[in-house]
mmCIF file of C-alpha atoms and ligand atoms in Angstrom:
data_model
loop_
_atom_site.group_PDB
_atom_site.id
_atom_site.type_symbol
_atom_site.label_atom_id
_atom_site.label_comp_id
_atom_site.label_asym_id
_atom_site.label_seq_id
_atom_site.Cartn_x
_atom_site.Cartn_y
_atom_site.Cartn_z
ATOM 1 C CA UNK D 1 64.574 -374.181 164.105
ATOM 2 C CA UNK D 2 64.869 -371.227 166.465
ATOM 3 C CA UNK D 3 62.933 -368.042 165.905
ATOM 4 C CA UNK D 4 64.728 -364.721 166.246
ATOM 5 C CA UNK D 5 63.357 -361.188 166.295
ATOM 6 C CA UNK D 6 65.895 -358.497 165.429
ATOM 7 C CA UNK D 7 65.116 -354.800 165.895
ATOM 8 C CA UNK D 8 67.354 -352.338 164.069
ATOM 9 C CA UNK D 9 67.981 -353.512 160.528
ATOM 10 C CA UNK D 10 67.466 -351.007 157.709
ATOM 11 C CA UNK D 11 70.370 -351.804 155.375
ATOM 12 C CA UNK D 12 73.109 -354.408 154.961
ATOM 13 C CA UNK D 13 75.914 -352.470 156.667
ATOM 14 C CA UNK D 14 75.117 -352.683 160.365
ATOM 15 C CA UNK D 15 75.429 -355.184 163.180
ATOM 16 C CA UNK D 16 71.755 -356.151 162.920
ATOM 17 C CA UNK D 17 72.210 -357.393 159.374
ATOM 18 C CA UNK D 18 75.356 -359.337 160.302
ATOM 19 C CA UNK D 19 73.521 -360.948 163.235
ATOM 20 C CA UNK D 20 70.583 -361.793 160.953
ATOM 21 C CA UNK D 21 72.977 -363.486 158.584
ATOM 22 C CA UNK D 22 74.764 -365.468 161.280
ATOM 23 C CA UNK D 23 71.429 -366.632 162.698
ATOM 24 C CA UNK D 24 70.075 -367.549 159.245
ATOM 25 C CA UNK D 25 73.255 -369.427 158.532
ATOM 26 C CA UNK D 26 72.690 -371.369 161.758
ATOM 27 C CA UNK D 27 69.178 -372.286 160.611
ATOM 28 C CA UNK D 28 67.058 -369.772 162.540
ATOM 29 C CA UNK D 29 63.964 -368.030 161.191
ATOM 30 C CA UNK D 30 64.689 -364.316 161.284
ATOM 31 C CA UNK D 31 61.973 -361.720 161.840
ATOM 32 C CA UNK D 32 62.862 -358.032 161.558
ATOM 33 C CA UNK D 33 61.642 -354.834 163.164
ATOM 34 C CA UNK D 34 62.676 -351.900 160.980
ATOM 35 C CA UNK D 35 62.471 -348.232 161.986
ATOM 36 C CA UNK D 36 59.313 -346.832 160.379
ATOM 37 C CA UNK D 37 60.948 -343.920 158.512
ATOM 38 C CA UNK D 38 63.589 -346.272 157.071
ATOM 39 C CA UNK D 39 61.236 -349.097 156.109
ATOM 40 C CA UNK D 40 60.184 -347.964 152.662
ATOM 41 C CA UNK D 41 63.681 -347.498 151.290
ATOM 42 C CA UNK D 42 64.832 -350.743 152.921
ATOM 43 C CA UNK D 43 62.022 -352.768 151.341
ATOM 44 C CA UNK D 44 62.447 -351.085 147.975
ATOM 45 C CA UNK D 45 66.192 -351.720 147.920
ATOM 46 C CA UNK D 46 65.564 -355.291 149.040
ATOM 47 C CA UNK D 47 63.034 -355.911 146.258
ATOM 48 C CA UNK D 48 65.334 -354.396 143.649
ATOM 49 C CA UNK D 49 68.085 -356.833 144.620
ATOM 50 C CA UNK D 50 70.433 -354.272 146.133
ATOM 51 C CA UNK D 51 71.224 -356.637 149.009
ATOM 52 C CA UNK D 52 71.393 -359.865 147.002
ATOM 53 C CA UNK D 53 75.162 -360.093 147.213
ATOM 54 C CA UNK D 54 75.159 -359.657 150.997
ATOM 55 C CA UNK D 55 72.211 -362.029 151.370
ATOM 56 C CA UNK D 56 74.273 -364.967 150.093
ATOM 57 C CA UNK D 57 74.636 -367.796 152.602
ATOM 58 C CA UNK D 58 77.444 -370.350 152.468
ATOM 59 C CA UNK D 59 75.328 -372.846 150.512
ATOM 60 C CA UNK D 60 74.685 -370.214 147.830
ATOM 61 C CA UNK D 61 71.050 -369.591 148.803
ATOM 62 C CA UNK D 62 69.823 -366.109 149.706
ATOM 63 C CA UNK D 63 68.869 -365.177 153.255
ATOM 64 C CA UNK D 64 65.106 -364.686 153.581
ATOM 65 C CA UNK D 65 63.324 -362.827 156.350
ATOM 66 C CA UNK D 66 60.220 -364.475 157.786
ATOM 67 C CA UNK D 67 58.626 -361.010 158.016
ATOM 68 C CA UNK D 68 59.603 -357.364 158.299
ATOM 69 C CA UNK D 69 57.539 -355.274 160.722
ATOM 70 C CA UNK D 70 57.563 -351.497 160.896
ATOM 71 C CA UNK D 71 58.708 -350.482 164.381
ATOM 72 C CA UNK D 72 59.559 -347.399 166.391
ATOM 73 C CA UNK D 73 61.205 -348.326 169.664
ATOM 74 C CA UNK D 74 60.623 -344.954 171.327
ATOM 75 C CA UNK D 75 56.865 -345.564 171.587
ATOM 76 C CA UNK D 76 55.302 -348.308 173.700
ATOM 77 C CA UNK D 77 51.630 -347.886 172.768
ATOM 78 C CA UNK D 78 49.684 -345.667 170.362
ATOM 79 C CA UNK D 79 48.722 -343.463 173.330
ATOM 80 C CA UNK D 80 52.371 -342.379 173.537
ATOM 81 C CA UNK D 81 52.524 -341.166 169.940
ATOM 82 C CA UNK D 82 52.243 -337.394 169.440
ATOM 83 C CA UNK D 83 49.933 -336.049 166.729
ATOM 84 C CA UNK D 84 52.737 -334.778 164.487
ATOM 85 C CA UNK D 85 54.264 -338.262 164.315
ATOM 86 C CA UNK D 86 50.866 -339.876 163.656
ATOM 87 C CA UNK D 87 50.316 -337.404 160.816
ATOM 88 C CA UNK D 88 53.825 -337.818 159.383
ATOM 89 C CA UNK D 89 53.623 -339.272 155.877
ATOM 90 C CA UNK D 90 56.174 -341.975 156.594
ATOM 91 C CA UNK D 91 54.290 -343.144 159.673
ATOM 92 C CA UNK D 92 50.703 -342.684 158.496
ATOM 93 C CA UNK D 93 51.080 -345.352 155.811
ATOM 94 C CA UNK D 94 51.998 -347.995 158.398
ATOM 95 C CA UNK D 95 50.262 -349.398 161.433
ATOM 96 C CA UNK D 96 50.965 -351.340 164.627
ATOM 97 C CA UNK D 97 54.548 -350.169 164.917
ATOM 98 C CA UNK D 98 54.779 -349.358 168.654
ATOM 99 C CA UNK D 99 56.765 -351.839 170.749
ATOM 100 C CA UNK D 100 53.728 -353.474 172.374
ATOM 101 C CA UNK D 101 51.882 -353.748 169.060
ATOM 102 C CA UNK D 102 54.872 -355.293 167.275
ATOM 103 C CA UNK D 103 55.190 -357.864 170.077
ATOM 104 C CA UNK D 104 51.485 -358.686 169.748
ATOM 105 C CA UNK D 105 51.815 -359.100 165.975
ATOM 106 C CA UNK D 106 54.889 -361.312 166.312
ATOM 107 C CA UNK D 107 53.089 -363.532 168.803
ATOM 108 C CA UNK D 108 50.035 -363.774 166.575
ATOM 109 C CA UNK D 109 52.092 -364.543 163.455
ATOM 110 C CA UNK D 110 54.838 -366.733 164.907
ATOM 111 C CA UNK D 111 53.944 -367.747 168.467
ATOM 112 C CA UNK D 112 56.914 -367.963 170.837
ATOM 113 C CA UNK D 113 60.398 -366.793 169.919
ATOM 114 C CA UNK D 114 63.833 -367.877 171.153
ATOM 115 C CA UNK D 115 66.123 -364.952 170.430
ATOM 116 C CA UNK D 116 65.571 -361.220 170.845
ATOM 117 C CA UNK D 117 68.107 -358.806 169.384
ATOM 118 C CA UNK D 118 68.241 -355.078 170.142
ATOM 119 C CA UNK D 119 70.526 -353.523 167.545
ATOM 120 C CA UNK D 120 69.373 -349.937 167.531
ATOM 121 C CA UNK D 121 70.423 -346.589 168.874
ATOM 122 C CA UNK D 122 69.686 -342.964 168.192
ATOM 123 C CA UNK D 123 70.918 -339.711 169.653
ATOM 124 C CA UNK D 124 69.939 -336.534 167.894
ATOM 125 C CA UNK D 125 72.788 -334.543 169.406
ATOM 126 C CA UNK D 126 75.447 -337.239 169.131
ATOM 127 C CA UNK D 127 77.791 -334.789 167.392
ATOM 128 C CA UNK D 128 77.626 -332.402 170.371
ATOM 129 C CA UNK D 129 79.889 -332.769 173.395
ATOM 130 C CA UNK D 130 78.036 -333.812 176.547
ATOM 131 C CA UNK D 131 78.777 -330.387 177.971
ATOM 132 C CA UNK D 132 76.666 -328.815 175.197
ATOM 133 C CA UNK D 133 73.898 -331.424 175.091
ATOM 134 C CA UNK D 134 70.328 -330.285 175.721
ATOM 135 C CA UNK D 135 68.032 -332.025 178.180
ATOM 136 C CA UNK D 136 65.799 -333.057 175.287
ATOM 137 C CA UNK D 137 68.706 -334.476 173.290
ATOM 138 C CA UNK D 138 70.004 -336.377 176.294
ATOM 139 C CA UNK D 139 66.639 -337.833 177.263
ATOM 140 C CA UNK D 140 65.943 -338.706 173.627
ATOM 141 C CA UNK D 141 69.222 -340.632 173.389
ATOM 142 C CA UNK D 142 68.338 -342.554 176.554
ATOM 143 C CA UNK D 143 64.825 -343.237 175.294
ATOM 144 C CA UNK D 144 65.880 -344.554 171.884
ATOM 145 C CA UNK D 145 69.073 -346.303 172.922
ATOM 146 C CA UNK D 146 68.485 -347.576 176.478
ATOM 147 C CA UNK D 147 64.834 -347.588 177.495
ATOM 148 C CA UNK D 148 63.981 -349.188 174.131
ATOM 149 C CA UNK D 149 65.837 -352.287 175.326
ATOM 150 C CA UNK D 150 63.793 -352.408 178.536
ATOM 151 C CA UNK D 151 60.580 -351.855 176.566
ATOM 152 C CA UNK D 152 61.426 -354.673 174.166
ATOM 153 C CA UNK D 153 62.158 -357.070 176.998
ATOM 154 C CA UNK D 154 58.951 -356.062 178.815
ATOM 155 C CA UNK D 155 56.795 -356.749 175.775
ATOM 156 C CA UNK D 156 58.656 -359.676 174.190
ATOM 157 C CA UNK D 157 59.681 -361.432 177.433
ATOM 158 C CA UNK D 158 56.266 -363.113 177.849
ATOM 159 C CA UNK D 159 56.516 -364.595 174.358
ATOM 160 C CA UNK D 160 59.996 -366.022 174.762
ATOM 161 C CA UNK D 161 60.722 -369.688 175.195
ATOM 162 C CA UNK D 162 62.519 -370.739 178.369
ATOM 163 C CA UNK D 163 66.258 -370.826 177.748
ATOM 164 C CA UNK D 164 65.938 -368.036 175.198
ATOM 165 C CA UNK D 165 68.389 -365.185 174.850
ATOM 166 C CA UNK D 166 68.244 -361.396 174.536
ATOM 167 C CA UNK D 167 71.191 -359.461 173.263
ATOM 168 C CA UNK D 168 71.950 -355.800 172.688
ATOM 169 C CA UNK D 169 74.954 -353.897 171.374
ATOM 170 C CA UNK D 170 76.911 -351.470 173.512
ATOM 171 C CA UNK D 171 80.045 -349.407 173.023
ATOM 172 C CA UNK D 172 83.256 -348.690 174.933
ATOM 173 C CA UNK D 173 82.322 -345.013 175.307
ATOM 174 C CA UNK D 174 80.221 -346.074 178.318
ATOM 175 C CA UNK D 175 83.360 -346.673 180.363
ATOM 176 C CA UNK D 176 86.076 -344.613 178.671
ATOM 177 C CA UNK D 177 86.088 -341.183 177.128
ATOM 178 C CA UNK D 178 85.603 -341.362 173.366
ATOM 179 C CA UNK D 179 85.512 -337.779 172.073
ATOM 180 C CA UNK D 180 82.835 -337.416 169.395
ATOM 181 C CA UNK D 181 80.454 -339.934 170.977
ATOM 182 C CA UNK D 182 78.358 -337.200 172.485
ATOM 183 C CA UNK D 183 74.767 -336.108 172.932
ATOM 184 C CA UNK D 184 74.300 -338.421 175.900
ATOM 185 C CA UNK D 185 75.124 -341.517 173.864
ATOM 186 C CA UNK D 186 77.940 -342.424 176.278
ATOM 187 C CA UNK D 187 75.411 -342.124 179.120
ATOM 188 C CA UNK D 188 72.891 -344.194 177.153
ATOM 189 C CA UNK D 189 75.400 -347.022 176.741
ATOM 190 C CA UNK D 190 76.327 -346.883 180.446
ATOM 191 C CA UNK D 191 72.617 -347.204 181.279
ATOM 192 C CA UNK D 192 72.236 -350.046 178.784
ATOM 193 C CA UNK D 193 75.081 -351.950 180.439
ATOM 194 C CA UNK D 194 73.787 -351.469 183.960
ATOM 195 C CA UNK D 195 70.258 -352.332 182.851
ATOM 196 C CA UNK D 196 71.578 -355.518 181.252
ATOM 197 C CA UNK D 197 72.791 -356.749 184.648
ATOM 198 C CA UNK D 198 69.526 -355.900 186.373
ATOM 199 C CA UNK D 199 67.359 -357.261 183.554
ATOM 200 C CA UNK D 200 69.374 -360.493 183.443
ATOM 201 C CA UNK D 201 68.589 -360.956 187.149
ATOM 202 C CA UNK D 202 64.901 -360.095 186.766
ATOM 203 C CA UNK D 203 64.108 -361.724 183.423
ATOM 204 C CA UNK D 204 66.151 -364.784 184.313
ATOM 205 C CA UNK D 205 63.904 -365.370 187.309
ATOM 206 C CA UNK D 206 60.707 -364.347 185.586
ATOM 207 C CA UNK D 207 60.990 -366.094 182.225
ATOM 208 C CA UNK D 208 64.105 -368.262 182.411
ATOM 209 C CA UNK D 209 65.872 -366.289 179.688
ATOM 210 C CA UNK D 210 69.351 -364.781 179.439
ATOM 211 C CA UNK D 211 70.063 -361.083 178.921
ATOM 212 C CA UNK D 212 73.434 -359.915 177.624
ATOM 213 C CA UNK D 213 75.042 -357.022 175.822
ATOM 214 C CA UNK D 214 78.083 -357.137 173.570
ATOM 215 C CA UNK D 215 80.509 -354.241 173.493
ATOM 216 C CA UNK D 216 81.210 -354.118 169.796
ATOM 217 C CA UNK D 217 84.251 -352.664 168.116
ATOM 218 C CA UNK D 218 83.881 -349.794 165.661
ATOM 219 C CA UNK D 219 82.026 -350.600 162.420
ATOM 220 C CA UNK D 220 81.350 -348.255 159.507
ATOM 221 C CA UNK D 221 77.564 -348.615 159.723
ATOM 222 C CA UNK D 222 75.109 -345.945 158.705
ATOM 223 C CA UNK D 223 74.753 -344.899 162.348
ATOM 224 C CA UNK D 224 78.533 -344.646 162.788
ATOM 225 C CA UNK D 225 79.088 -342.712 159.558
ATOM 226 C CA UNK D 226 76.418 -340.245 160.592
ATOM 227 C CA UNK D 227 78.700 -339.191 163.448
ATOM 228 C CA UNK D 228 81.883 -339.225 161.403
ATOM 229 C CA UNK D 229 83.347 -342.361 162.997
HETATM 230 P P1 LIG J 1 72.770 -349.276 162.069
HETATM 231 O O1 LIG J 1 72.501 -347.943 161.480
HETATM 232 O O2 LIG J 1 72.915 -350.440 161.153
HETATM 233 O O3 LIG J 1 71.660 -349.685 163.143
HETATM 234 C C1 LIG J 1 70.936 -348.785 163.913
HETATM 235 C C2 LIG J 1 69.483 -348.995 163.561
HETATM 236 O O4 LIG J 1 68.651 -348.359 164.518
HETATM 237 C C3 LIG J 1 69.093 -348.423 162.197
HETATM 238 O O5 LIG J 1 68.572 -349.452 161.385
HETATM 239 C C4 LIG J 1 67.992 -347.413 162.543
HETATM 240 O O6 LIG J 1 66.998 -347.385 161.555
HETATM 241 C C5 LIG J 1 67.484 -347.987 163.851
HETATM 242 N N1 LIG J 1 66.727 -347.055 164.691
HETATM 243 C C6 LIG J 1 67.061 -345.798 165.073
HETATM 244 N N2 LIG J 1 66.095 -345.286 165.850
HETATM 245 C C7 LIG J 1 65.140 -346.240 165.980
HETATM 246 C C8 LIG J 1 63.893 -346.307 166.654
HETATM 247 N N3 LIG J 1 63.424 -345.274 167.365
HETATM 248 N N4 LIG J 1 63.161 -347.453 166.552
HETATM 249 C C9 LIG J 1 63.622 -348.496 165.841
HETATM 250 N N5 LIG J 1 64.792 -348.499 165.179
HETATM 251 C C10 LIG J 1 65.538 -347.378 165.255
HETATM 252 O O7 LIG J 1 74.078 -349.069 162.962
HETATM 253 P P2 LIG J 1 74.899 -350.052 163.931
HETATM 254 O O8 LIG J 1 76.156 -349.295 164.188
HETATM 255 O O9 LIG J 1 74.970 -351.423 163.404
HETATM 256 O O10 LIG J 1 74.033 -350.021 165.273
HETATM 257 C C11 LIG J 1 73.505 -351.160 165.890
HETATM 258 C C12 LIG J 1 73.870 -351.165 167.376
HETATM 259 O O11 LIG J 1 75.275 -351.356 167.511
HETATM 260 C C13 LIG J 1 73.556 -349.854 168.083
HETATM 261 O O12 LIG J 1 73.106 -350.122 169.393
HETATM 262 C C14 LIG J 1 74.915 -349.186 168.157
HETATM 263 O O13 LIG J 1 75.014 -348.232 169.191
HETATM 264 C C15 LIG J 1 75.774 -350.399 168.414
HETATM 265 N N6 LIG J 1 77.227 -350.231 168.223
HETATM 266 C C16 LIG J 1 77.727 -349.736 167.056
HETATM 267 C C17 LIG J 1 79.107 -349.578 166.886
HETATM 268 C C18 LIG J 1 79.670 -349.069 165.587
HETATM 269 O O14 LIG J 1 80.847 -348.712 165.550
HETATM 270 N N7 LIG J 1 78.907 -349.033 164.517
HETATM 271 C C19 LIG J 1 79.971 -349.929 167.945
HETATM 272 C C20 LIG J 1 79.442 -350.452 169.113
HETATM 273 C C21 LIG J 1 78.061 -350.582 169.251
#
């Protein structure tokens, strides 16, 4: 079967989970990258059976993940990680969670993969209009929501099988005004969409893989509820 790595699953409400389920249903092995601060509660809830109902596949069996890695997509190597994050209790208990380290671990544990899914975004000031967004908030939104996709492709591209596919999730606010989708998140999605075109050109030639983004409709995920959508 195909092997898929999905970054951005920490509960059973978001797009990442739904993609994991569709891929499992189609017979793929699904590997997850879960945001470090969300990992503990995700694994605990998983173990306690909180997701059992939503894990059900059409044949009645429960979806299993091949492995769940801790991951933080705003850091590429340990050298990028500031001391306060390293010392943070939720991070200190985990290791090898930067993008390059996760890619190395996936390659070591599973070899080549076929499908790469970027289903993550973060913008600290998303509730603020763009006109009131700080430079730090804006750059943070771009880092977590746009550059993270480039970083993932950089590090995972070399371990993808020819003919493989990368997908990310974007939102209409990149091209039309959606009040409330602030903090530079509209900019981040516009960058993600432009990057998708450029990366498809580059990665297609370099590794023979496809790069696409899907502009998803509104979904009441954790991320969406956090901004009152
Ligand atoms: P979600 O909360 O299920 O997924 C977002 C995930 O990103 C969470 O699991 C969170 O833990 C993770 N994350 C945040 N920062 C991270 C980091 N630095 N490193 C690694 N993981 C990190 O919400 P969702 O709405 O399903 O979001 C998935 C994608 O879909 C996002 O790109 C989002 O912008 C996009 N999208 C959502 C909607 C919507 O209405 N919900 C619409 C269009 C596009």
